[in-house]
Amino acid sequence: MRHTRKAPAPPGSGPVFAVGGPGSGLRASVRLLPRLLSCVLTAVVAAAVLTPAPVAAGTVGATIGYETIVSHDGTELRAKVITPTGVEGPHPLLVMPSAWGTPHLLYVGAAARLAHESGYQVVAYTSRGFWDSGGEIEVAGPEDRADASAVIDWALENTDADPDRIGMAGISYGGGISLLTAAEDDRVRAVASLSGWADLAASLYPGETVDTQSAELLLLAGHLTGDPGEALTEVGTEYRRGNIQPALDIAPDRSAATKVDAINANGTAVMMAHAWNDGIFPVGHITDFYEELEVPKRLMLSPGDHATQELFGAAGLPNEVWEALGDWFDHHLQGQDNETDTGGPVHVKPNNGRGDWTSHADWSSVTGDAERYYLAEPSTDWFRWRSSGAMEAEPSTGWSHGFRTGIGTSAESGTVMVSGALQQFFDIPTGVLLPTVDRYRAAVWTGPAYPDGVRVAGTPEVTLTLTPTAKDQSVYVYLYAVDGDGTGSLLSHAPRTLRDAVPGEPVTVDAELAPVVWDVPAGHRLAVVVDSRDARYRNESDIGDRVRVTSPEDAPALVTVPFA
């Protein structure tokens, strides 16, 4: 059955929201925009995508409607409903929850193409609490998953959707909700999560270190474009007080990594696309989650920052990720033989240069070999950077090197949503001039040059024994590719905060850096930097404290580098 509800009144015909309190005027104005933009964007998409030159009768097209879907608890969700025309139903159904801080308009271009080119019935809706939808922001909680199931119910009742061919897809927040819903609603046969998350705690609290930039960005977007619910309000309030525990308490229920058994039991086909430099949901936990899946699966990793690799494709522009998404659903919901069947399920593109995609049987196959480089005693010689500590073939033990904390160095991980985009679009890496890294506030090591170049591919690891002078102490590990002048490009990094340490007692740390595929140019070498401050994170590093790095015989200091 086709749509039965009529579109709501046009903008300006009546009140939309009554929001009180400071800043409510701005928030109300912002949340009126979807209704104003909806008409404009729908018209543009209809003209550009849905109204091609005259062709033979029977060609698939699509119509776009604006609907109100009443969820399980009476909350009204606003949705764009894109219906294919010129092809008989029932149609495979795609449900697409919006990303954090965005309305349903996010997907209208891609959804229109999926409908008119491949015959999908698409329902793209604004997630609870945001923009033109009712309710409060629940941070992908039970209410959000129930919303997704209610949207499926609505589509089966009000459109000619096929109950046996249901998929979900989304960017960021929408991708996370899609994965979580697939674990609870066995009607979902295939999922595509683009720049989503699998483990919320690992994303926002990597290495027991608060990701301040991501937290601030998410809180700002939530308060500006939506109505925070109780969970988000408590998390934000306690975060401001320096208490991250409420966020950790709600994370397991909102993490697909804790529900991987249910996804495997349901047999849901899972596609995930992610950027190497995703500053909000770091890529490392995505590869871990992918390895736990025992269902048909696909992983795509490419240059970019959070959502930058698929954002233009959401608007309907040509995009490799969205093309792969279309193939994924065509294969799993329509039974088509396509590129999903060819090559391995893991597809990676180097994070630098203009390298092509390579396919692999699994994530571990991305790495051909791994080499261990033992770390010699660093020097405080600021200017002679090549002598600041060598990577050796044999363990170098018994040495000790201390550095001061509380003041940062020129080594930094970059800026969320900016650094990865610069790498993606302009091949401009997050850099460092290694001679300027203060040796009194860091430990620095350099490795041998690679005369023919080399490809780093996989997850680098660093083992260090640290002795802090405070019970809470942050350290940051960076891996660079450095040219002959000491100019370095950041390949990967990892934050690590020692919590409740005993001052003066050594702690051996095995740190996994973010996975990466990076082509090191001929003549360049690798360098490792460890310091105590990074602008991306909340630093537990006070002026006057120190960290001592040692290399005991039972745990020699080393870096393990994966190569293709």
PDB file of N, CA, C and O in Angstrom, residues 187-239:
ATOM      1  N   ARG A 187      14.675  -8.743  11.233  1.00  0.00           N
ATOM      2  CA  ARG A 187      14.159  -8.466   9.896  1.00  0.00           C
ATOM      3  C   ARG A 187      15.202  -7.763   9.028  1.00  0.00           C
ATOM      4  O   ARG A 187      15.101  -7.781   7.793  1.00  0.00           O
ATOM      5  N   VAL A 188      16.192  -7.131   9.653  1.00  0.00           N
ATOM      6  CA  VAL A 188      17.226  -6.402   8.920  1.00  0.00           C
ATOM      7  C   VAL A 188      18.225  -7.405   8.366  1.00  0.00           C
ATOM      8  O   VAL A 188      18.960  -8.041   9.105  1.00  0.00           O
ATOM      9  N   ARG A 189      18.239  -7.538   7.038  1.00  0.00           N
ATOM     10  CA  ARG A 189      19.077  -8.565   6.404  1.00  0.00           C
ATOM     11  C   ARG A 189      20.456  -8.055   6.011  1.00  0.00           C
ATOM     12  O   ARG A 189      21.384  -8.836   5.819  1.00  0.00           O
ATOM     13  N   ALA A 190      20.610  -6.747   5.833  1.00  0.00           N
ATOM     14  CA  ALA A 190      21.905  -6.193   5.445  1.00  0.00           C
ATOM     15  C   ALA A 190      22.037  -4.779   5.997  1.00  0.00           C
ATOM     16  O   ALA A 190      21.043  -4.054   6.121  1.00  0.00           O
ATOM     17  N   VAL A 191      23.271  -4.385   6.321  1.00  0.00           N
ATOM     18  CA  VAL A 191      23.551  -3.091   6.932  1.00  0.00           C
ATOM     19  C   VAL A 191      24.784  -2.491   6.265  1.00  0.00           C
ATOM     20  O   VAL A 191      25.717  -3.212   5.893  1.00  0.00           O
ATOM     21  N   ALA A 192      24.789  -1.168   6.137  1.00  0.00           N
ATOM     22  CA  ALA A 192      25.983  -0.437   5.735  1.00  0.00           C
ATOM     23  C   ALA A 192      26.202   0.690   6.730  1.00  0.00           C
ATOM     24  O   ALA A 192      25.366   1.595   6.846  1.00  0.00           O
ATOM     25  N   SER A 193      27.306   0.631   7.461  1.00  0.00           N
ATOM     26  CA  SER A 193      27.645   1.650   8.452  1.00  0.00           C
ATOM     27  C   SER A 193      28.822   2.458   7.917  1.00  0.00           C
ATOM     28  O   SER A 193      29.922   1.924   7.736  1.00  0.00           O
ATOM     29  N   LEU A 194      28.604   3.735   7.655  1.00  0.00           N
ATOM     30  CA  LEU A 194      29.628   4.613   7.098  1.00  0.00           C
ATOM     31  C   LEU A 194      30.102   5.578   8.184  1.00  0.00           C
ATOM     32  O   LEU A 194      29.305   6.351   8.714  1.00  0.00           O
ATOM     33  N   SER A 195      31.368   5.493   8.539  1.00  0.00           N
ATOM     34  CA  SER A 195      31.937   6.336   9.602  1.00  0.00           C
ATOM     35  C   SER A 195      31.183   6.165  10.917  1.00  0.00           C
ATOM     36  O   SER A 195      31.048   7.114  11.697  1.00  0.00           O
ATOM     37  N   GLY A 196      30.673   4.977  11.158  1.00  0.00           N
ATOM     38  CA  GLY A 196      29.974   4.707  12.413  1.00  0.00           C
ATOM     39  C   GLY A 196      30.932   4.251  13.497  1.00  0.00           C
ATOM     40  O   GLY A 196      32.148   4.364  13.377  1.00  0.00           O
ATOM     41  N   TRP A 197      30.385   3.749  14.574  1.00  0.00           N
ATOM     42  CA  TRP A 197      31.208   3.232  15.658  1.00  0.00           C
ATOM     43  C   TRP A 197      30.736   1.833  16.005  1.00  0.00           C
ATOM     44  O   TRP A 197      29.604   1.442  15.724  1.00  0.00           O
ATOM     45  N   ALA A 198      31.623   1.082  16.631  1.00  0.00           N
ATOM     46  CA  ALA A 198      31.268  -0.223  17.166  1.00  0.00           C
ATOM     47  C   ALA A 198      31.423  -0.258  18.676  1.00  0.00           C
ATOM     48  O   ALA A 198      30.694  -0.952  19.368  1.00  0.00           O
ATOM     49  N   ASP A 199      32.388   0.481  19.207  1.00  0.00           N
ATOM     50  CA  ASP A 199      32.651   0.530  20.650  1.00  0.00           C
ATOM     51  C   ASP A 199      32.726   1.999  21.058  1.00  0.00           C
ATOM     52  O   ASP A 199      33.702   2.686  20.756  1.00  0.00           O
ATOM     53  N   LEU A 200      31.695   2.471  21.750  1.00  0.00           N
ATOM     54  CA  LEU A 200      31.613   3.889  22.088  1.00  0.00           C
ATOM     55  C   LEU A 200      32.687   4.286  23.101  1.00  0.00           C
ATOM     56  O   LEU A 200      33.264   5.377  23.002  1.00  0.00           O
ATOM     57  N   ALA A 201      32.988   3.418  24.048  1.00  0.00           N
ATOM     58  CA  ALA A 201      34.004   3.744  25.050  1.00  0.00           C
ATOM     59  C   ALA A 201      35.377   3.852  24.406  1.00  0.00           C
ATOM     60  O   ALA A 201      36.148   4.779  24.699  1.00  0.00           O
ATOM     61  N   ALA A 202      35.697   2.910  23.531  1.00  0.00           N
ATOM     62  CA  ALA A 202      36.995   2.946  22.857  1.00  0.00           C
ATOM     63  C   ALA A 202      37.123   4.171  21.970  1.00  0.00           C
ATOM     64  O   ALA A 202      38.234   4.668  21.738  1.00  0.00           O
ATOM     65  N   SER A 203      36.005   4.671  21.472  1.00  0.00           N
ATOM     66  CA  SER A 203      36.035   5.830  20.589  1.00  0.00           C
ATOM     67  C   SER A 203      36.280   7.134  21.342  1.00  0.00           C
ATOM     68  O   SER A 203      37.107   7.951  20.936  1.00  0.00           O
ATOM     69  N   LEU A 204      35.547   7.336  22.427  1.00  0.00           N
ATOM     70  CA  LEU A 204      35.610   8.616  23.136  1.00  0.00           C
ATOM     71  C   LEU A 204      36.580   8.611  24.315  1.00  0.00           C
ATOM     72  O   LEU A 204      36.851   9.670  24.888  1.00  0.00           O
ATOM     73  N   TYR A 205      37.126   7.428  24.642  1.00  0.00           N
ATOM     74  CA  TYR A 205      38.042   7.312  25.774  1.00  0.00           C
ATOM     75  C   TYR A 205      39.211   6.408  25.398  1.00  0.00           C
ATOM     76  O   TYR A 205      39.507   5.437  26.078  1.00  0.00           O
ATOM     77  N   PRO A 206      39.903   6.730  24.298  1.00  0.00           N
ATOM     78  CA  PRO A 206      40.983   5.846  23.828  1.00  0.00           C
ATOM     79  C   PRO A 206      42.168   5.878  24.785  1.00  0.00           C
ATOM     80  O   PRO A 206      42.615   6.944  25.205  1.00  0.00           O
ATOM     81  N   GLY A 207      42.663   4.703  25.121  1.00  0.00           N
ATOM     82  CA  GLY A 207      43.802   4.644  26.032  1.00  0.00           C
ATOM     83  C   GLY A 207      43.542   5.320  27.353  1.00  0.00           C
ATOM     84  O   GLY A 207      44.447   5.900  27.963  1.00  0.00           O
ATOM     85  N   GLU A 208      42.270   5.250  27.828  1.00  0.00           N
ATOM     86  CA  GLU A 208      41.854   5.894  29.074  1.00  0.00           C
ATOM     87  C   GLU A 208      42.160   7.395  29.065  1.00  0.00           C
ATOM     88  O   GLU A 208      42.475   7.990  30.095  1.00  0.00           O
ATOM     89  N   THR A 209      42.009   7.997  27.891  1.00  0.00           N
ATOM     90  CA  THR A 209      42.278   9.414  27.707  1.00  0.00           C
ATOM     91  C   THR A 209      41.053  10.066  27.084  1.00  0.00           C
ATOM     92  O   THR A 209      40.543   9.579  26.073  1.00  0.00           O
ATOM     93  N   VAL A 210      40.575  11.155  27.655  1.00  0.00           N
ATOM     94  CA  VAL A 210      39.377  11.814  27.158  1.00  0.00           C
ATOM     95  C   VAL A 210      39.698  12.550  25.857  1.00  0.00           C
ATOM     96  O   VAL A 210      40.613  13.373  25.795  1.00  0.00           O
ATOM     97  N   ASP A 211      38.934  12.223  24.794  1.00  0.00           N
ATOM     98  CA  ASP A 211      39.070  12.908  23.514  1.00  0.00           C
ATOM     99  C   ASP A 211      38.257  14.203  23.592  1.00  0.00           C
ATOM    100  O   ASP A 211      37.069  14.232  23.275  1.00  0.00           O
ATOM    101  N   THR A 212      38.911  15.288  24.008  1.00  0.00           N
ATOM    102  CA  THR A 212      38.217  16.541  24.288  1.00  0.00           C
ATOM    103  C   THR A 212      37.600  17.153  23.044  1.00  0.00           C
ATOM    104  O   THR A 212      36.454  17.618  23.062  1.00  0.00           O
ATOM    105  N   GLN A 213      38.348  17.179  21.948  1.00  0.00           N
ATOM    106  CA  GLN A 213      37.828  17.813  20.742  1.00  0.00           C
ATOM    107  C   GLN A 213      36.556  17.119  20.254  1.00  0.00           C
ATOM    108  O   GLN A 213      35.578  17.780  19.882  1.00  0.00           O
ATOM    109  N   SER A 214      36.552  15.804  20.247  1.00  0.00           N
ATOM    110  CA  SER A 214      35.365  15.075  19.803  1.00  0.00           C
ATOM    111  C   SER A 214      34.199  15.306  20.749  1.00  0.00           C
ATOM    112  O   SER A 214      33.062  15.524  20.318  1.00  0.00           O
ATOM    113  N   ALA A 215      34.467  15.241  22.055  1.00  0.00           N
ATOM    114  CA  ALA A 215      33.404  15.435  23.038  1.00  0.00           C
ATOM    115  C   ALA A 215      32.783  16.822  22.903  1.00  0.00           C
ATOM    116  O   ALA A 215      31.553  16.970  22.910  1.00  0.00           O
ATOM    117  N   GLU A 216      33.615  17.840  22.772  1.00  0.00           N
ATOM    118  CA  GLU A 216      33.102  19.203  22.652  1.00  0.00           C
ATOM    119  C   GLU A 216      32.291  19.377  21.369  1.00  0.00           C
ATOM    120  O   GLU A 216      31.230  20.020  21.358  1.00  0.00           O
ATOM    121  N   LEU A 217      32.767  18.805  20.285  1.00  0.00           N
ATOM    122  CA  LEU A 217      32.064  18.922  19.011  1.00  0.00           C
ATOM    123  C   LEU A 217      30.704  18.250  19.066  1.00  0.00           C
ATOM    124  O   LEU A 217      29.690  18.806  18.617  1.00  0.00           O
ATOM    125  N   LEU A 218      30.645  17.054  19.638  1.00  0.00           N
ATOM    126  CA  LEU A 218      29.375  16.333  19.724  1.00  0.00           C
ATOM    127  C   LEU A 218      28.392  17.032  20.657  1.00  0.00           C
ATOM    128  O   LEU A 218      27.192  17.126  20.351  1.00  0.00           O
ATOM    129  N   LEU A 219      28.875  17.512  21.787  1.00  0.00           N
ATOM    130  CA  LEU A 219      27.991  18.213  22.719  1.00  0.00           C
ATOM    131  C   LEU A 219      27.455  19.503  22.112  1.00  0.00           C
ATOM    132  O   LEU A 219      26.266  19.822  22.236  1.00  0.00           O
ATOM    133  N   LEU A 220      28.317  20.248  21.426  1.00  0.00           N
ATOM    134  CA  LEU A 220      27.878  21.486  20.794  1.00  0.00           C
ATOM    135  C   LEU A 220      26.810  21.208  19.747  1.00  0.00           C
ATOM    136  O   LEU A 220      25.754  21.871  19.717  1.00  0.00           O
ATOM    137  N   ALA A 221      27.061  20.234  18.882  1.00  0.00           N
ATOM    138  CA  ALA A 221      26.093  19.917  17.828  1.00  0.00           C
ATOM    139  C   ALA A 221      24.781  19.426  18.417  1.00  0.00           C
ATOM    140  O   ALA A 221      23.692  19.775  17.938  1.00  0.00           O
ATOM    141  N   GLY A 222      24.858  18.623  19.476  1.00  0.00           N
ATOM    142  CA  GLY A 222      23.649  18.114  20.097  1.00  0.00           C
ATOM    143  C   GLY A 222      22.795  19.215  20.687  1.00  0.00           C
ATOM    144  O   GLY A 222      21.570  19.249  20.506  1.00  0.00           O
ATOM    145  N   HIS A 223      23.409  20.150  21.403  1.00  0.00           N
ATOM    146  CA  HIS A 223      22.656  21.225  22.038  1.00  0.00           C
ATOM    147  C   HIS A 223      22.150  22.245  21.016  1.00  0.00           C
ATOM    148  O   HIS A 223      21.101  22.866  21.221  1.00  0.00           O
ATOM    149  N   LEU A 224      22.879  22.412  19.919  1.00  0.00           N
ATOM    150  CA  LEU A 224      22.478  23.397  18.937  1.00  0.00           C
ATOM    151  C   LEU A 224      21.348  22.904  18.040  1.00  0.00           C
ATOM    152  O   LEU A 224      20.460  23.678  17.660  1.00  0.00           O
ATOM    153  N   THR A 225      21.355  21.627  17.709  1.00  0.00           N
ATOM    154  CA  THR A 225      20.406  21.103  16.719  1.00  0.00           C
ATOM    155  C   THR A 225      19.356  20.176  17.297  1.00  0.00           C
ATOM    156  O   THR A 225      18.529  19.652  16.550  1.00  0.00           O
ATOM    157  N   GLY A 226      19.367  19.959  18.621  1.00  0.00           N
ATOM    158  CA  GLY A 226      18.404  19.031  19.188  1.00  0.00           C
ATOM    159  C   GLY A 226      18.093  19.316  20.637  1.00  0.00           C
ATOM    160  O   GLY A 226      18.535  20.323  21.215  1.00  0.00           O
ATOM    161  N   ASP A 227      17.342  18.417  21.248  1.00  0.00           N
ATOM    162  CA  ASP A 227      16.964  18.500  22.654  1.00  0.00           C
ATOM    163  C   ASP A 227      17.591  17.332  23.406  1.00  0.00           C
ATOM    164  O   ASP A 227      17.121  16.189  23.294  1.00  0.00           O
ATOM    165  N   PRO A 228      18.667  17.570  24.146  1.00  0.00           N
ATOM    166  CA  PRO A 228      19.337  16.476  24.855  1.00  0.00           C
ATOM    167  C   PRO A 228      18.419  15.801  25.859  1.00  0.00           C
ATOM    168  O   PRO A 228      17.690  16.460  26.598  1.00  0.00           O
ATOM    169  N   GLY A 229      18.473  14.474  25.887  1.00  0.00           N
ATOM    170  CA  GLY A 229      17.729  13.709  26.870  1.00  0.00           C
ATOM    171  C   GLY A 229      18.508  13.568  28.161  1.00  0.00           C
ATOM    172  O   GLY A 229      19.594  14.151  28.333  1.00  0.00           O
ATOM    173  N   GLU A 230      17.965  12.783  29.063  1.00  0.00           N
ATOM    174  CA  GLU A 230      18.566  12.652  30.394  1.00  0.00           C
ATOM    175  C   GLU A 230      19.985  12.102  30.329  1.00  0.00           C
ATOM    176  O   GLU A 230      20.889  12.590  31.020  1.00  0.00           O
ATOM    177  N   ALA A 231      20.203  11.088  29.495  1.00  0.00           N
ATOM    178  CA  ALA A 231      21.525  10.462  29.425  1.00  0.00           C
ATOM    179  C   ALA A 231      22.571  11.451  28.930  1.00  0.00           C
ATOM    180  O   ALA A 231      23.655  11.583  29.520  1.00  0.00           O
ATOM    181  N   LEU A 232      22.270  12.160  27.841  1.00  0.00           N
ATOM    182  CA  LEU A 232      23.230  13.105  27.293  1.00  0.00           C
ATOM    183  C   LEU A 232      23.457  14.274  28.239  1.00  0.00           C
ATOM    184  O   LEU A 232      24.590  14.766  28.376  1.00  0.00           O
ATOM    185  N   THR A 233      22.416  14.718  28.905  1.00  0.00           N
ATOM    186  CA  THR A 233      22.552  15.818  29.858  1.00  0.00           C
ATOM    187  C   THR A 233      23.484  15.435  31.000  1.00  0.00           C
ATOM    188  O   THR A 233      24.377  16.200  31.387  1.00  0.00           O
ATOM    189  N   GLU A 234      23.294  14.230  31.544  1.00  0.00           N
ATOM    190  CA  GLU A 234      24.159  13.788  32.647  1.00  0.00           C
ATOM    191  C   GLU A 234      25.589  13.604  32.176  1.00  0.00           C
ATOM    192  O   GLU A 234      26.539  14.019  32.859  1.00  0.00           O
ATOM    193  N   VAL A 235      25.765  13.000  31.003  1.00  0.00           N
ATOM    194  CA  VAL A 235      27.111  12.799  30.473  1.00  0.00           C
ATOM    195  C   VAL A 235      27.814  14.133  30.286  1.00  0.00           C
ATOM    196  O   VAL A 235      28.976  14.301  30.667  1.00  0.00           O
ATOM    197  N   GLY A 236      27.098  15.119  29.706  1.00  0.00           N
ATOM    198  CA  GLY A 236      27.703  16.424  29.484  1.00  0.00           C
ATOM    199  C   GLY A 236      28.044  17.143  30.776  1.00  0.00           C
ATOM    200  O   GLY A 236      29.122  17.736  30.910  1.00  0.00           O
ATOM    201  N   THR A 237      27.135  17.087  31.746  1.00  0.00           N
ATOM    202  CA  THR A 237      27.365  17.760  33.031  1.00  0.00           C
ATOM    203  C   THR A 237      28.564  17.171  33.754  1.00  0.00           C
ATOM    204  O   THR A 237      29.441  17.894  34.250  1.00  0.00           O
ATOM    205  N   GLU A 238      28.620  15.838  33.826  1.00  0.00           N
ATOM    206  CA  GLU A 238      29.727  15.183  34.524  1.00  0.00           C
ATOM    207  C   GLU A 238      31.043  15.335  33.768  1.00  0.00           C
ATOM    208  O   GLU A 238      32.113  15.444  34.378  1.00  0.00           O
ATOM    209  N   TYR A 239      30.978  15.352  32.455  1.00  0.00           N
ATOM    210  CA  TYR A 239      32.182  15.575  31.666  1.00  0.00           C
ATOM    211  C   TYR A 239      32.791  16.936  31.996  1.00  0.00           C
ATOM    212  O   TYR A 239      34.015  17.070  32.130  1.00  0.00           O
TER     213      TYR A 239
END
